């Protein structure tokens, strides 16, 4: 049997690898003996290291043949390939809102990117109580440019179909999303878990509401059958690193063509989790402001790119209709993205509370009873949103209801 060249790298292996990569080694400066390797893995899937030299630092990510946090859960290695391909596709569209791919190796499934050690994971920063009003609109900019630029609105279909073919092979991680996000929470499954008993009646209500289940089924079908643009695919607040002034979207390993509202909804859903995990009126108002600013930024920039698209490359679909009717049609498309955003936000909230992969947001609340009440508030909110999805006509309807629910018990 042929031995595959793949092996998991330790600190020595990492230094040996980088010593053979002149561009990366130059960024670090000095000699390999001076390089410090620090493991900083904290996601569910991969090993991540920071390597510092006298002149600078890089970040190395390596796929494991299993889920990092559950070695019994076997997994193909190709996820860093898709992350590298995603970075190379979106970096030219979004400029400084992600990181540069410095190296990818398909034998070792190693990806090396710029280090962001001066930045903080957005979820952590939010939990520490920072208020950075610039972040949400920057994520709006990121999604508008990354999605518009990979869609049929901006590129000839031959290019879009070729990119779609690449990312359509991201089967293992798409399966994770389908199962963990869009299916498990709505049925009995051993991967689901929650320990607060006050959540159980809400879970039972969710699972017995035909309106909710049909809404989820519809969104699940849309996720798989509406290849509007290249998505990040896992755009939660742990996939964003930021300072007050500089924001980067990282971890694009779940990249897949899908409905644009999936990325928007995942981001909004995670802001809502933070909202309910912060039982403080001022902080909650800041989150309402952030969601509004995110949507405004995304909407206006996507529409701006669409309207100013006369310079699209030859072969791109040019509009046939102009004038007010065309504007109404564009607005209808944006309304569809908004409907998806609200629906996928609800779905993301539910899976983060009762599914396999929870988030740390609620851990900040010391009192177990208050923690359970806040979780229940978020879960009930998401349930109501999905159960009455057709009644949310604008993002303001969503924010109004969020504000109303956020005042209960404060
Ligand atoms: C087994 S992977 C679980 C979750 O971690 C990733 O970050 C995605 O959010 C996925 O759903
Ligand atoms: Mg991730």
mmCIF file of C-alpha atoms and ligand atoms in Angstrom:
data_model
loop_
_atom_site.group_PDB
_atom_site.id
_atom_site.type_symbol
_atom_site.label_atom_id
_atom_site.label_comp_id
_atom_site.label_asym_id
_atom_site.label_seq_id
_atom_site.Cartn_x
_atom_site.Cartn_y
_atom_site.Cartn_z
ATOM 1 C CA UNK A 1 0.000 0.000 0.000
ATOM 2 C CA UNK A 2 1.326 3.478 -0.827
ATOM 3 C CA UNK A 3 2.020 5.600 2.228
ATOM 4 C CA UNK A 4 0.361 9.027 2.025
ATOM 5 C CA UNK A 5 2.770 11.907 2.734
ATOM 6 C CA UNK A 6 0.231 13.353 5.204
ATOM 7 C CA UNK A 7 1.256 13.469 8.854
ATOM 8 C CA UNK A 8 0.246 15.893 11.596
ATOM 9 C CA UNK A 9 2.914 18.478 12.218
ATOM 10 C CA UNK A 10 4.467 19.264 15.570
ATOM 11 C CA UNK A 11 6.564 22.359 16.352
ATOM 12 C CA UNK A 12 9.739 20.867 14.815
ATOM 13 C CA UNK A 13 7.884 19.735 11.697
ATOM 14 C CA UNK A 14 6.416 23.227 11.312
ATOM 15 C CA UNK A 15 9.839 24.892 11.525
ATOM 16 C CA UNK A 16 11.291 22.396 9.017
ATOM 17 C CA UNK A 17 8.417 23.076 6.613
ATOM 18 C CA UNK A 18 8.727 26.864 6.858
ATOM 19 C CA UNK A 19 12.521 26.731 6.533
ATOM 20 C CA UNK A 20 11.873 25.420 2.991
ATOM 21 C CA UNK A 21 9.465 28.274 2.130
ATOM 22 C CA UNK A 22 11.610 31.369 1.469
ATOM 23 C CA UNK A 23 8.692 33.852 1.291
ATOM 24 C CA UNK A 24 7.237 32.719 4.600
ATOM 25 C CA UNK A 25 10.650 32.351 6.275
ATOM 26 C CA UNK A 26 11.509 35.928 5.269
ATOM 27 C CA UNK A 27 8.358 37.182 7.005
ATOM 28 C CA UNK A 28 9.545 35.515 10.221
ATOM 29 C CA UNK A 29 13.156 36.616 9.868
ATOM 30 C CA UNK A 30 16.117 35.109 11.713
ATOM 31 C CA UNK A 31 16.959 31.403 11.731
ATOM 32 C CA UNK A 32 14.587 28.479 12.401
ATOM 33 C CA UNK A 33 16.143 28.029 15.847
ATOM 34 C CA UNK A 34 14.808 31.489 16.760
ATOM 35 C CA UNK A 35 11.209 30.730 15.753
ATOM 36 C CA UNK A 36 8.641 30.244 18.497
ATOM 37 C CA UNK A 37 5.726 27.923 17.739
ATOM 38 C CA UNK A 38 2.580 28.296 19.845
ATOM 39 C CA UNK A 39 -0.516 26.134 19.473
ATOM 40 C CA UNK A 40 -3.699 28.230 19.538
ATOM 41 C CA UNK A 41 -6.295 25.711 18.260
ATOM 42 C CA UNK A 42 -9.703 26.648 19.597
ATOM 43 C CA UNK A 43 -12.128 25.769 16.798
ATOM 44 C CA UNK A 44 -13.867 22.411 16.519
ATOM 45 C CA UNK A 45 -12.028 21.054 13.505
ATOM 46 C CA UNK A 46 -8.333 21.866 12.997
ATOM 47 C CA UNK A 47 -4.927 22.364 14.556
ATOM 48 C CA UNK A 48 -3.833 26.010 14.493
ATOM 49 C CA UNK A 49 -0.389 27.400 15.369
ATOM 50 C CA UNK A 50 1.184 30.846 15.499
ATOM 51 C CA UNK A 51 4.840 30.968 14.475
ATOM 52 C CA UNK A 52 6.789 34.048 15.550
ATOM 53 C CA UNK A 53 10.248 35.093 14.419
ATOM 54 C CA UNK A 54 12.321 38.226 15.002
ATOM 55 C CA UNK A 55 10.679 40.019 12.037
ATOM 56 C CA UNK A 56 7.085 38.846 12.143
ATOM 57 C CA UNK A 57 4.501 36.146 12.665
ATOM 58 C CA UNK A 58 2.366 33.787 10.542
ATOM 59 C CA UNK A 59 -0.535 31.469 11.302
ATOM 60 C CA UNK A 60 -0.525 27.805 10.225
ATOM 61 C CA UNK A 61 -3.642 25.661 10.087
ATOM 62 C CA UNK A 62 -3.626 21.921 9.436
ATOM 63 C CA UNK A 63 -6.626 19.657 8.828
ATOM 64 C CA UNK A 64 -6.838 16.548 10.961
ATOM 65 C CA UNK A 65 -8.339 13.267 9.723
ATOM 66 C CA UNK A 66 -11.041 13.762 12.350
ATOM 67 C CA UNK A 67 -12.960 16.494 14.165
ATOM 68 C CA UNK A 68 -10.378 18.047 16.526
ATOM 69 C CA UNK A 69 -12.722 18.073 19.499
ATOM 70 C CA UNK A 70 -13.971 14.507 18.810
ATOM 71 C CA UNK A 71 -11.256 12.192 17.410
ATOM 72 C CA UNK A 72 -13.787 9.370 16.938
ATOM 73 C CA UNK A 73 -15.597 11.524 14.333
ATOM 74 C CA UNK A 74 -13.595 10.833 11.165
ATOM 75 C CA UNK A 75 -13.379 13.535 8.534
ATOM 76 C CA UNK A 76 -11.620 13.937 5.155
ATOM 77 C CA UNK A 77 -8.657 16.312 5.086
ATOM 78 C CA UNK A 78 -9.734 18.525 2.204
ATOM 79 C CA UNK A 79 -11.171 21.410 4.260
ATOM 80 C CA UNK A 80 -7.967 23.488 4.192
ATOM 81 C CA UNK A 81 -7.998 23.109 0.391
ATOM 82 C CA UNK A 82 -11.435 24.769 0.302
ATOM 83 C CA UNK A 83 -10.334 27.453 2.726
ATOM 84 C CA UNK A 84 -7.304 28.268 0.556
ATOM 85 C CA UNK A 85 -9.498 28.317 -2.567
ATOM 86 C CA UNK A 86 -12.016 30.569 -0.783
ATOM 87 C CA UNK A 87 -9.276 32.989 0.306
ATOM 88 C CA UNK A 88 -7.866 33.179 -3.207
ATOM 89 C CA UNK A 89 -11.339 33.817 -4.645
ATOM 90 C CA UNK A 90 -12.577 36.473 -2.221
ATOM 91 C CA UNK A 91 -9.390 38.379 -1.302
ATOM 92 C CA UNK A 92 -9.376 40.334 -4.595
ATOM 93 C CA UNK A 93 -13.035 41.252 -3.984
ATOM 94 C CA UNK A 94 -12.862 42.301 -0.331
ATOM 95 C CA UNK A 95 -9.329 43.676 0.020
ATOM 96 C CA UNK A 96 -8.278 44.066 3.628
ATOM 97 C CA UNK A 97 -11.359 42.365 5.096
ATOM 98 C CA UNK A 98 -9.741 38.911 5.137
ATOM 99 C CA UNK A 99 -6.184 37.538 5.201
ATOM 100 C CA UNK A 100 -3.753 36.641 2.440
ATOM 101 C CA UNK A 101 -3.142 32.949 1.707
ATOM 102 C CA UNK A 102 0.653 32.679 1.877
ATOM 103 C CA UNK A 103 0.958 28.926 1.270
ATOM 104 C CA UNK A 104 -1.123 25.804 0.822
ATOM 105 C CA UNK A 105 0.139 22.224 0.604
ATOM 106 C CA UNK A 106 -2.205 19.545 -0.665
ATOM 107 C CA UNK A 107 -0.182 16.635 0.768
ATOM 108 C CA UNK A 108 -0.067 17.949 4.312
ATOM 109 C CA UNK A 109 -3.314 19.946 4.054
ATOM 110 C CA UNK A 110 -1.467 22.855 5.594
ATOM 111 C CA UNK A 111 -2.538 26.455 5.061
ATOM 112 C CA UNK A 112 -0.411 29.427 6.089
ATOM 113 C CA UNK A 113 -1.937 32.911 6.372
ATOM 114 C CA UNK A 114 -0.983 36.260 7.871
ATOM 115 C CA UNK A 115 -1.101 36.231 11.644
ATOM 116 C CA UNK A 116 -3.738 38.390 13.328
ATOM 117 C CA UNK A 117 -2.330 38.108 16.822
ATOM 118 C CA UNK A 118 -3.071 41.806 17.490
ATOM 119 C CA UNK A 119 -6.757 41.125 16.776
ATOM 120 C CA UNK A 120 -9.360 39.483 19.020
ATOM 121 C CA UNK A 121 -11.973 36.923 18.009
ATOM 122 C CA UNK A 122 -15.166 38.994 17.768
ATOM 123 C CA UNK A 123 -17.153 36.639 20.020
ATOM 124 C CA UNK A 124 -14.485 37.004 22.737
ATOM 125 C CA UNK A 125 -14.349 40.782 22.327
ATOM 126 C CA UNK A 126 -18.138 41.031 22.606
ATOM 127 C CA UNK A 127 -18.077 38.870 25.728
ATOM 128 C CA UNK A 128 -15.457 41.208 27.187
ATOM 129 C CA UNK A 129 -17.911 44.078 26.651
ATOM 130 C CA UNK A 130 -16.247 46.019 23.839
ATOM 131 C CA UNK A 131 -18.433 48.247 21.705
ATOM 132 C CA UNK A 132 -16.929 48.548 18.216
ATOM 133 C CA UNK A 133 -19.614 50.169 16.022
ATOM 134 C CA UNK A 134 -17.449 49.800 12.899
ATOM 135 C CA UNK A 135 -17.402 46.000 12.866
ATOM 136 C CA UNK A 136 -20.974 45.180 11.793
ATOM 137 C CA UNK A 137 -20.988 47.555 8.795
ATOM 138 C CA UNK A 138 -17.594 46.112 7.762
ATOM 139 C CA UNK A 139 -19.132 42.632 7.746
ATOM 140 C CA UNK A 140 -21.914 44.101 5.586
ATOM 141 C CA UNK A 141 -19.230 45.366 3.201
ATOM 142 C CA UNK A 142 -17.502 41.984 3.244
ATOM 143 C CA UNK A 143 -20.645 39.998 2.401
ATOM 144 C CA UNK A 144 -21.822 42.507 -0.237
ATOM 145 C CA UNK A 145 -18.509 42.412 -2.129
ATOM 146 C CA UNK A 146 -17.756 38.692 -1.684
ATOM 147 C CA UNK A 147 -21.237 37.608 -2.765
ATOM 148 C CA UNK A 148 -21.849 40.141 -5.518
ATOM 149 C CA UNK A 149 -18.408 39.499 -7.004
ATOM 150 C CA UNK A 150 -18.886 35.717 -7.186
ATOM 151 C CA UNK A 151 -22.437 35.903 -8.546
ATOM 152 C CA UNK A 152 -23.842 35.864 -12.057
ATOM 153 C CA UNK A 153 -24.451 39.606 -11.648
ATOM 154 C CA UNK A 154 -20.716 40.287 -11.864
ATOM 155 C CA UNK A 155 -19.096 37.421 -13.802
ATOM 156 C CA UNK A 156 -19.803 35.448 -17.000
ATOM 157 C CA UNK A 157 -21.584 32.185 -16.302
ATOM 158 C CA UNK A 158 -18.577 30.168 -17.519
ATOM 159 C CA UNK A 159 -16.451 31.602 -14.686
ATOM 160 C CA UNK A 160 -19.205 31.252 -12.093
ATOM 161 C CA UNK A 161 -19.918 27.656 -13.073
ATOM 162 C CA UNK A 162 -16.205 26.794 -12.900
ATOM 163 C CA UNK A 163 -15.948 28.251 -9.392
ATOM 164 C CA UNK A 164 -19.162 26.495 -8.418
ATOM 165 C CA UNK A 165 -17.696 23.189 -9.596
ATOM 166 C CA UNK A 166 -14.676 23.668 -7.296
ATOM 167 C CA UNK A 167 -16.746 24.424 -4.219
ATOM 168 C CA UNK A 168 -19.484 21.900 -5.010
ATOM 169 C CA UNK A 169 -16.902 19.282 -3.982
ATOM 170 C CA UNK A 170 -16.884 20.627 -0.387
ATOM 171 C CA UNK A 171 -19.107 17.725 0.574
ATOM 172 C CA UNK A 172 -17.914 16.830 4.081
ATOM 173 C CA UNK A 173 -18.396 20.302 5.533
ATOM 174 C CA UNK A 174 -21.639 20.877 3.655
ATOM 175 C CA UNK A 175 -22.859 17.629 5.233
ATOM 176 C CA UNK A 176 -21.921 19.026 8.661
ATOM 177 C CA UNK A 177 -23.978 22.155 8.028
ATOM 178 C CA UNK A 178 -26.896 20.176 6.691
ATOM 179 C CA UNK A 179 -26.920 17.827 9.681
ATOM 180 C CA UNK A 180 -25.823 20.016 12.595
ATOM 181 C CA UNK A 181 -27.467 23.296 11.576
ATOM 182 C CA UNK A 182 -30.443 22.348 9.426
ATOM 183 C CA UNK A 183 -31.602 18.975 10.682
ATOM 184 C CA UNK A 184 -30.485 17.553 14.078
ATOM 185 C CA UNK A 185 -32.079 20.236 16.284
ATOM 186 C CA UNK A 186 -35.520 19.471 14.843
ATOM 187 C CA UNK A 187 -35.501 15.801 15.828
ATOM 188 C CA UNK A 188 -34.164 13.548 18.578
ATOM 189 C CA UNK A 189 -30.479 13.034 17.873
ATOM 190 C CA UNK A 190 -27.640 12.047 20.222
ATOM 191 C CA UNK A 191 -25.578 15.005 19.017
ATOM 192 C CA UNK A 192 -28.122 17.470 20.457
ATOM 193 C CA UNK A 193 -27.710 18.563 24.058
ATOM 194 C CA UNK A 194 -28.890 21.199 26.514
ATOM 195 C CA UNK A 195 -28.783 21.012 30.236
ATOM 196 C CA UNK A 196 -31.255 23.703 31.305
ATOM 197 C CA UNK A 197 -34.617 21.919 31.864
ATOM 198 C CA UNK A 198 -36.530 25.152 31.158
ATOM 199 C CA UNK A 199 -35.461 24.803 27.515
ATOM 200 C CA UNK A 200 -37.159 21.426 27.063
ATOM 201 C CA UNK A 201 -40.771 22.684 26.614
ATOM 202 C CA UNK A 202 -39.552 25.201 24.015
ATOM 203 C CA UNK A 203 -37.694 22.419 22.163
ATOM 204 C CA UNK A 204 -40.869 20.321 22.177
ATOM 205 C CA UNK A 205 -42.888 23.273 20.863
ATOM 206 C CA UNK A 206 -40.368 23.834 18.055
ATOM 207 C CA UNK A 207 -40.487 20.173 17.077
ATOM 208 C CA UNK A 208 -44.265 20.041 17.065
ATOM 209 C CA UNK A 209 -44.953 23.273 15.168
ATOM 210 C CA UNK A 210 -45.805 22.532 11.542
ATOM 211 C CA UNK A 211 -45.163 26.185 10.580
ATOM 212 C CA UNK A 212 -41.668 26.115 12.089
ATOM 213 C CA UNK A 213 -40.736 22.750 10.602
ATOM 214 C CA UNK A 214 -41.987 23.768 7.157
ATOM 215 C CA UNK A 215 -40.029 27.028 7.364
ATOM 216 C CA UNK A 216 -36.865 25.075 8.240
ATOM 217 C CA UNK A 217 -37.468 22.566 5.435
ATOM 218 C CA UNK A 218 -37.894 25.420 2.976
ATOM 219 C CA UNK A 219 -34.671 27.123 4.127
ATOM 220 C CA UNK A 220 -32.834 23.803 4.035
ATOM 221 C CA UNK A 221 -33.902 23.328 0.413
ATOM 222 C CA UNK A 222 -32.873 26.896 -0.382
ATOM 223 C CA UNK A 223 -29.446 26.301 1.187
ATOM 224 C CA UNK A 224 -28.824 23.430 -1.221
ATOM 225 C CA UNK A 225 -30.593 24.681 -4.319
ATOM 226 C CA UNK A 226 -30.015 28.461 -4.609
ATOM 227 C CA UNK A 227 -26.388 28.900 -5.686
ATOM 228 C CA UNK A 228 -26.608 32.706 -5.727
ATOM 229 C CA UNK A 229 -23.005 33.369 -4.708
ATOM 230 C CA UNK A 230 -19.942 31.933 -2.979
ATOM 231 C CA UNK A 231 -20.708 31.883 0.741
ATOM 232 C CA UNK A 232 -18.287 31.833 3.638
ATOM 233 C CA UNK A 233 -20.603 29.148 5.002
ATOM 234 C CA UNK A 234 -19.832 29.535 8.725
ATOM 235 C CA UNK A 235 -19.856 33.281 9.332
ATOM 236 C CA UNK A 236 -20.402 33.357 13.081
ATOM 237 C CA UNK A 237 -18.674 35.774 15.446
ATOM 238 C CA UNK A 238 -15.897 33.196 16.013
ATOM 239 C CA UNK A 239 -14.987 33.464 12.308
ATOM 240 C CA UNK A 240 -14.237 37.184 12.630
ATOM 241 C CA UNK A 241 -11.129 38.754 14.154
ATOM 242 C CA UNK A 242 -11.105 42.448 14.865
ATOM 243 C CA UNK A 243 -9.715 45.502 16.515
ATOM 244 C CA UNK A 244 -11.781 48.680 16.775
ATOM 245 C CA UNK A 245 -10.593 49.721 13.308
ATOM 246 C CA UNK A 246 -9.638 46.587 11.401
ATOM 247 C CA UNK A 247 -11.893 43.577 10.826
ATOM 248 C CA UNK A 248 -11.019 40.288 9.091
ATOM 249 C CA UNK A 249 -13.239 37.379 8.145
ATOM 250 C CA UNK A 250 -11.339 34.116 8.587
ATOM 251 C CA UNK A 251 -11.970 30.335 8.483
ATOM 252 C CA UNK A 252 -13.688 30.007 5.111
ATOM 253 C CA UNK A 253 -13.413 26.217 5.083
ATOM 254 C CA UNK A 254 -17.217 25.770 4.802
ATOM 255 C CA UNK A 255 -17.295 27.777 1.543
ATOM 256 C CA UNK A 256 -20.039 26.691 -0.855
ATOM 257 C CA UNK A 257 -22.340 28.355 -3.389
ATOM 258 C CA UNK A 258 -25.666 29.077 -1.731
ATOM 259 C CA UNK A 259 -28.239 31.743 -0.840
ATOM 260 C CA UNK A 260 -26.625 35.031 0.205
ATOM 261 C CA UNK A 261 -28.958 35.290 3.202
ATOM 262 C CA UNK A 262 -27.254 32.238 4.727
ATOM 263 C CA UNK A 263 -24.075 34.223 5.500
ATOM 264 C CA UNK A 264 -26.087 37.285 6.564
ATOM 265 C CA UNK A 265 -28.316 35.143 8.791
ATOM 266 C CA UNK A 266 -25.463 33.364 10.485
ATOM 267 C CA UNK A 267 -23.863 36.699 11.395
ATOM 268 C CA UNK A 268 -27.152 38.221 12.575
ATOM 269 C CA UNK A 269 -28.033 35.036 14.517
ATOM 270 C CA UNK A 270 -24.758 35.232 16.421
ATOM 271 C CA UNK A 271 -25.323 38.915 17.225
ATOM 272 C CA UNK A 272 -28.736 37.910 18.596
ATOM 273 C CA UNK A 273 -27.083 35.219 20.759
ATOM 274 C CA UNK A 274 -24.776 37.898 22.146
ATOM 275 C CA UNK A 275 -27.812 40.164 22.683
ATOM 276 C CA UNK A 276 -29.639 37.629 24.848
ATOM 277 C CA UNK A 277 -26.399 36.701 26.650
ATOM 278 C CA UNK A 278 -25.976 40.327 27.762
ATOM 279 C CA UNK A 279 -28.786 41.190 30.165
ATOM 280 C CA UNK A 280 -28.069 44.898 30.032
ATOM 281 C CA UNK A 281 -30.247 47.459 28.247
ATOM 282 C CA UNK A 282 -27.394 49.648 26.969
ATOM 283 C CA UNK A 283 -25.449 46.689 25.571
ATOM 284 C CA UNK A 284 -28.617 45.316 23.971
ATOM 285 C CA UNK A 285 -29.322 48.663 22.299
ATOM 286 C CA UNK A 286 -25.778 48.593 20.874
ATOM 287 C CA UNK A 287 -26.511 45.169 19.345
ATOM 288 C CA UNK A 288 -29.784 46.433 17.814
ATOM 289 C CA UNK A 289 -27.746 49.275 16.322
ATOM 290 C CA UNK A 290 -25.155 46.769 14.999
ATOM 291 C CA UNK A 291 -27.738 44.556 13.298
ATOM 292 C CA UNK A 292 -29.368 47.604 11.660
ATOM 293 C CA UNK A 293 -25.959 48.945 10.573
ATOM 294 C CA UNK A 294 -24.929 45.544 9.214
ATOM 295 C CA UNK A 295 -28.058 45.177 7.113
ATOM 296 C CA UNK A 296 -27.932 48.802 5.881
ATOM 297 C CA UNK A 297 -24.307 48.430 4.863
ATOM 298 C CA UNK A 298 -24.856 45.093 3.122
ATOM 299 C CA UNK A 299 -28.031 46.217 1.342
ATOM 300 C CA UNK A 300 -26.734 49.581 0.141
ATOM 301 C CA UNK A 301 -23.385 48.247 -1.051
ATOM 302 C CA UNK A 302 -24.850 45.235 -2.820
ATOM 303 C CA UNK A 303 -27.384 47.502 -4.575
ATOM 304 C CA UNK A 304 -24.633 50.025 -5.359
ATOM 305 C CA UNK A 305 -22.483 47.317 -6.956
ATOM 306 C CA UNK A 306 -25.477 46.084 -8.935
ATOM 307 C CA UNK A 307 -26.467 49.545 -10.195
ATOM 308 C CA UNK A 308 -22.904 50.487 -11.088
ATOM 309 C CA UNK A 309 -22.189 47.273 -12.934
ATOM 310 C CA UNK A 310 -21.856 48.639 -16.480
ATOM 311 C CA UNK A 311 -18.157 47.694 -16.473
ATOM 312 C CA UNK A 312 -18.820 43.982 -15.840
ATOM 313 C CA UNK A 313 -16.546 41.748 -17.940
ATOM 314 C CA UNK A 314 -17.705 40.699 -21.423
ATOM 315 C CA UNK A 315 -20.054 37.748 -21.241
ATOM 316 C CA UNK A 316 -21.732 38.848 -18.006
ATOM 317 C CA UNK A 317 -25.519 39.058 -18.179
ATOM 318 C CA UNK A 318 -26.412 42.668 -18.900
ATOM 319 C CA UNK A 319 -29.837 43.921 -17.825
ATOM 320 C CA UNK A 320 -32.634 43.840 -20.397
ATOM 321 C CA UNK A 321 -34.932 46.139 -18.453
ATOM 322 C CA UNK A 322 -34.219 49.557 -16.995
ATOM 323 C CA UNK A 323 -36.224 52.134 -15.080
ATOM 324 C CA UNK A 324 -38.650 51.777 -12.188
ATOM 325 C CA UNK A 325 -39.703 48.198 -13.002
ATOM 326 C CA UNK A 326 -36.076 47.064 -12.923
ATOM 327 C CA UNK A 327 -35.613 48.818 -9.594
ATOM 328 C CA UNK A 328 -38.679 47.031 -8.188
ATOM 329 C CA UNK A 329 -37.235 43.683 -9.371
ATOM 330 C CA UNK A 330 -33.900 44.427 -7.678
ATOM 331 C CA UNK A 331 -35.698 45.344 -4.488
ATOM 332 C CA UNK A 332 -37.659 42.067 -4.679
ATOM 333 C CA UNK A 333 -34.341 40.174 -4.864
ATOM 334 C CA UNK A 334 -33.052 42.045 -1.801
ATOM 335 C CA UNK A 335 -36.303 41.273 0.046
ATOM 336 C CA UNK A 336 -35.745 37.594 -0.706
ATOM 337 C CA UNK A 337 -32.210 37.857 0.736
ATOM 338 C CA UNK A 338 -33.684 39.586 3.783
ATOM 339 C CA UNK A 339 -36.256 36.809 4.272
ATOM 340 C CA UNK A 340 -33.449 34.236 4.093
ATOM 341 C CA UNK A 341 -31.364 36.314 6.521
ATOM 342 C CA UNK A 342 -34.107 36.357 9.138
ATOM 343 C CA UNK A 343 -34.882 32.656 8.685
ATOM 344 C CA UNK A 344 -31.265 31.481 8.815
ATOM 345 C CA UNK A 345 -30.648 33.735 11.836
ATOM 346 C CA UNK A 346 -33.428 31.857 13.664
ATOM 347 C CA UNK A 347 -31.966 28.518 12.603
ATOM 348 C CA UNK A 348 -28.462 29.491 13.763
ATOM 349 C CA UNK A 349 -29.754 30.587 17.186
ATOM 350 C CA UNK A 350 -31.609 27.309 17.688
ATOM 351 C CA UNK A 351 -28.684 25.063 16.757
ATOM 352 C CA UNK A 352 -26.268 27.016 18.990
ATOM 353 C CA UNK A 353 -28.536 26.422 22.001
ATOM 354 C CA UNK A 354 -29.784 22.858 21.531
ATOM 355 C CA UNK A 355 -27.556 21.322 18.819
ATOM 356 C CA UNK A 356 -24.041 19.868 18.828
ATOM 357 C CA UNK A 357 -21.908 23.034 18.705
ATOM 358 C CA UNK A 358 -22.855 25.576 21.359
ATOM 359 C CA UNK A 359 -21.168 28.950 21.718
ATOM 360 C CA UNK A 360 -19.542 30.510 24.760
ATOM 361 C CA UNK A 361 -21.683 33.692 24.814
ATOM 362 C CA UNK A 362 -23.931 32.639 27.706
ATOM 363 C CA UNK A 363 -20.984 31.412 29.846
ATOM 364 C CA UNK A 364 -20.444 35.038 30.890
ATOM 365 C CA UNK A 365 -23.572 34.917 33.053
ATOM 366 C CA UNK A 366 -22.506 33.669 36.485
ATOM 367 C CA UNK A 367 -25.946 32.901 37.927
ATOM 368 C CA UNK A 368 -27.196 29.546 36.504
ATOM 369 C CA UNK A 369 -30.844 30.568 36.736
ATOM 370 C CA UNK A 370 -30.303 33.831 34.906
ATOM 371 C CA UNK A 371 -28.146 32.007 32.328
ATOM 372 C CA UNK A 372 -30.952 29.525 31.672
ATOM 373 C CA UNK A 373 -33.526 32.343 31.412
ATOM 374 C CA UNK A 374 -31.373 34.214 28.891
ATOM 375 C CA UNK A 375 -30.896 31.056 26.811
ATOM 376 C CA UNK A 376 -34.648 30.427 26.953
ATOM 377 C CA UNK A 377 -35.254 34.020 25.785
ATOM 378 C CA UNK A 378 -33.030 33.473 22.742
ATOM 379 C CA UNK A 379 -34.571 30.097 21.930
ATOM 380 C CA UNK A 380 -38.157 31.408 22.248
ATOM 381 C CA UNK A 381 -37.250 34.392 20.091
ATOM 382 C CA UNK A 382 -35.872 32.147 17.320
ATOM 383 C CA UNK A 383 -38.893 29.854 17.582
ATOM 384 C CA UNK A 384 -41.322 32.752 17.194
ATOM 385 C CA UNK A 385 -39.374 34.157 14.231
ATOM 386 C CA UNK A 386 -39.453 30.846 12.342
ATOM 387 C CA UNK A 387 -43.046 30.161 13.331
ATOM 388 C CA UNK A 388 -44.162 33.561 11.965
ATOM 389 C CA UNK A 389 -41.561 34.043 9.235
ATOM 390 C CA UNK A 390 -44.061 35.490 6.753
ATOM 391 C CA UNK A 391 -44.933 38.271 9.189
ATOM 392 C CA UNK A 392 -41.385 39.717 9.167
ATOM 393 C CA UNK A 393 -41.488 41.974 6.120
ATOM 394 C CA UNK A 394 -38.514 44.223 6.882
ATOM 395 C CA UNK A 395 -35.387 44.080 9.008
ATOM 396 C CA UNK A 396 -37.110 46.665 11.226
ATOM 397 C CA UNK A 397 -39.915 44.178 11.964
ATOM 398 C CA UNK A 398 -37.204 41.787 13.176
ATOM 399 C CA UNK A 399 -35.452 44.481 15.239
ATOM 400 C CA UNK A 400 -38.737 45.691 16.727
ATOM 401 C CA UNK A 401 -39.588 42.190 17.940
ATOM 402 C CA UNK A 402 -36.031 41.653 19.204
ATOM 403 C CA UNK A 403 -36.180 44.912 21.152
ATOM 404 C CA UNK A 404 -39.547 43.952 22.620
ATOM 405 C CA UNK A 405 -38.311 40.491 23.710
ATOM 406 C CA UNK A 406 -35.040 41.949 24.973
ATOM 407 C CA UNK A 407 -36.898 44.116 27.476
ATOM 408 C CA UNK A 408 -38.691 41.174 29.094
ATOM 409 C CA UNK A 409 -37.287 40.539 32.567
ATOM 410 C CA UNK A 410 -34.670 43.328 32.487
HETATM 411 C C1 LIG B 1 -18.141 19.350 14.003
HETATM 412 S S1 LIG B 1 -18.028 20.984 13.499
HETATM 413 C C2 LIG B 1 -19.207 21.857 14.405
HETATM 414 C C3 LIG B 1 -19.309 23.293 14.034
HETATM 415 O O1 LIG B 1 -18.030 23.899 14.104
HETATM 416 C C4 LIG B 1 -17.818 24.726 12.975
HETATM 417 O O2 LIG B 1 -17.267 25.948 13.324
HETATM 418 C C5 LIG B 1 -19.185 24.887 12.346
HETATM 419 O O3 LIG B 1 -19.903 25.948 12.915
HETATM 420 C C6 LIG B 1 -19.791 23.564 12.630
HETATM 421 O O4 LIG B 1 -21.193 23.572 12.504
HETATM 422 MG MG1 LIG B 2 -14.486 27.677 11.852
#
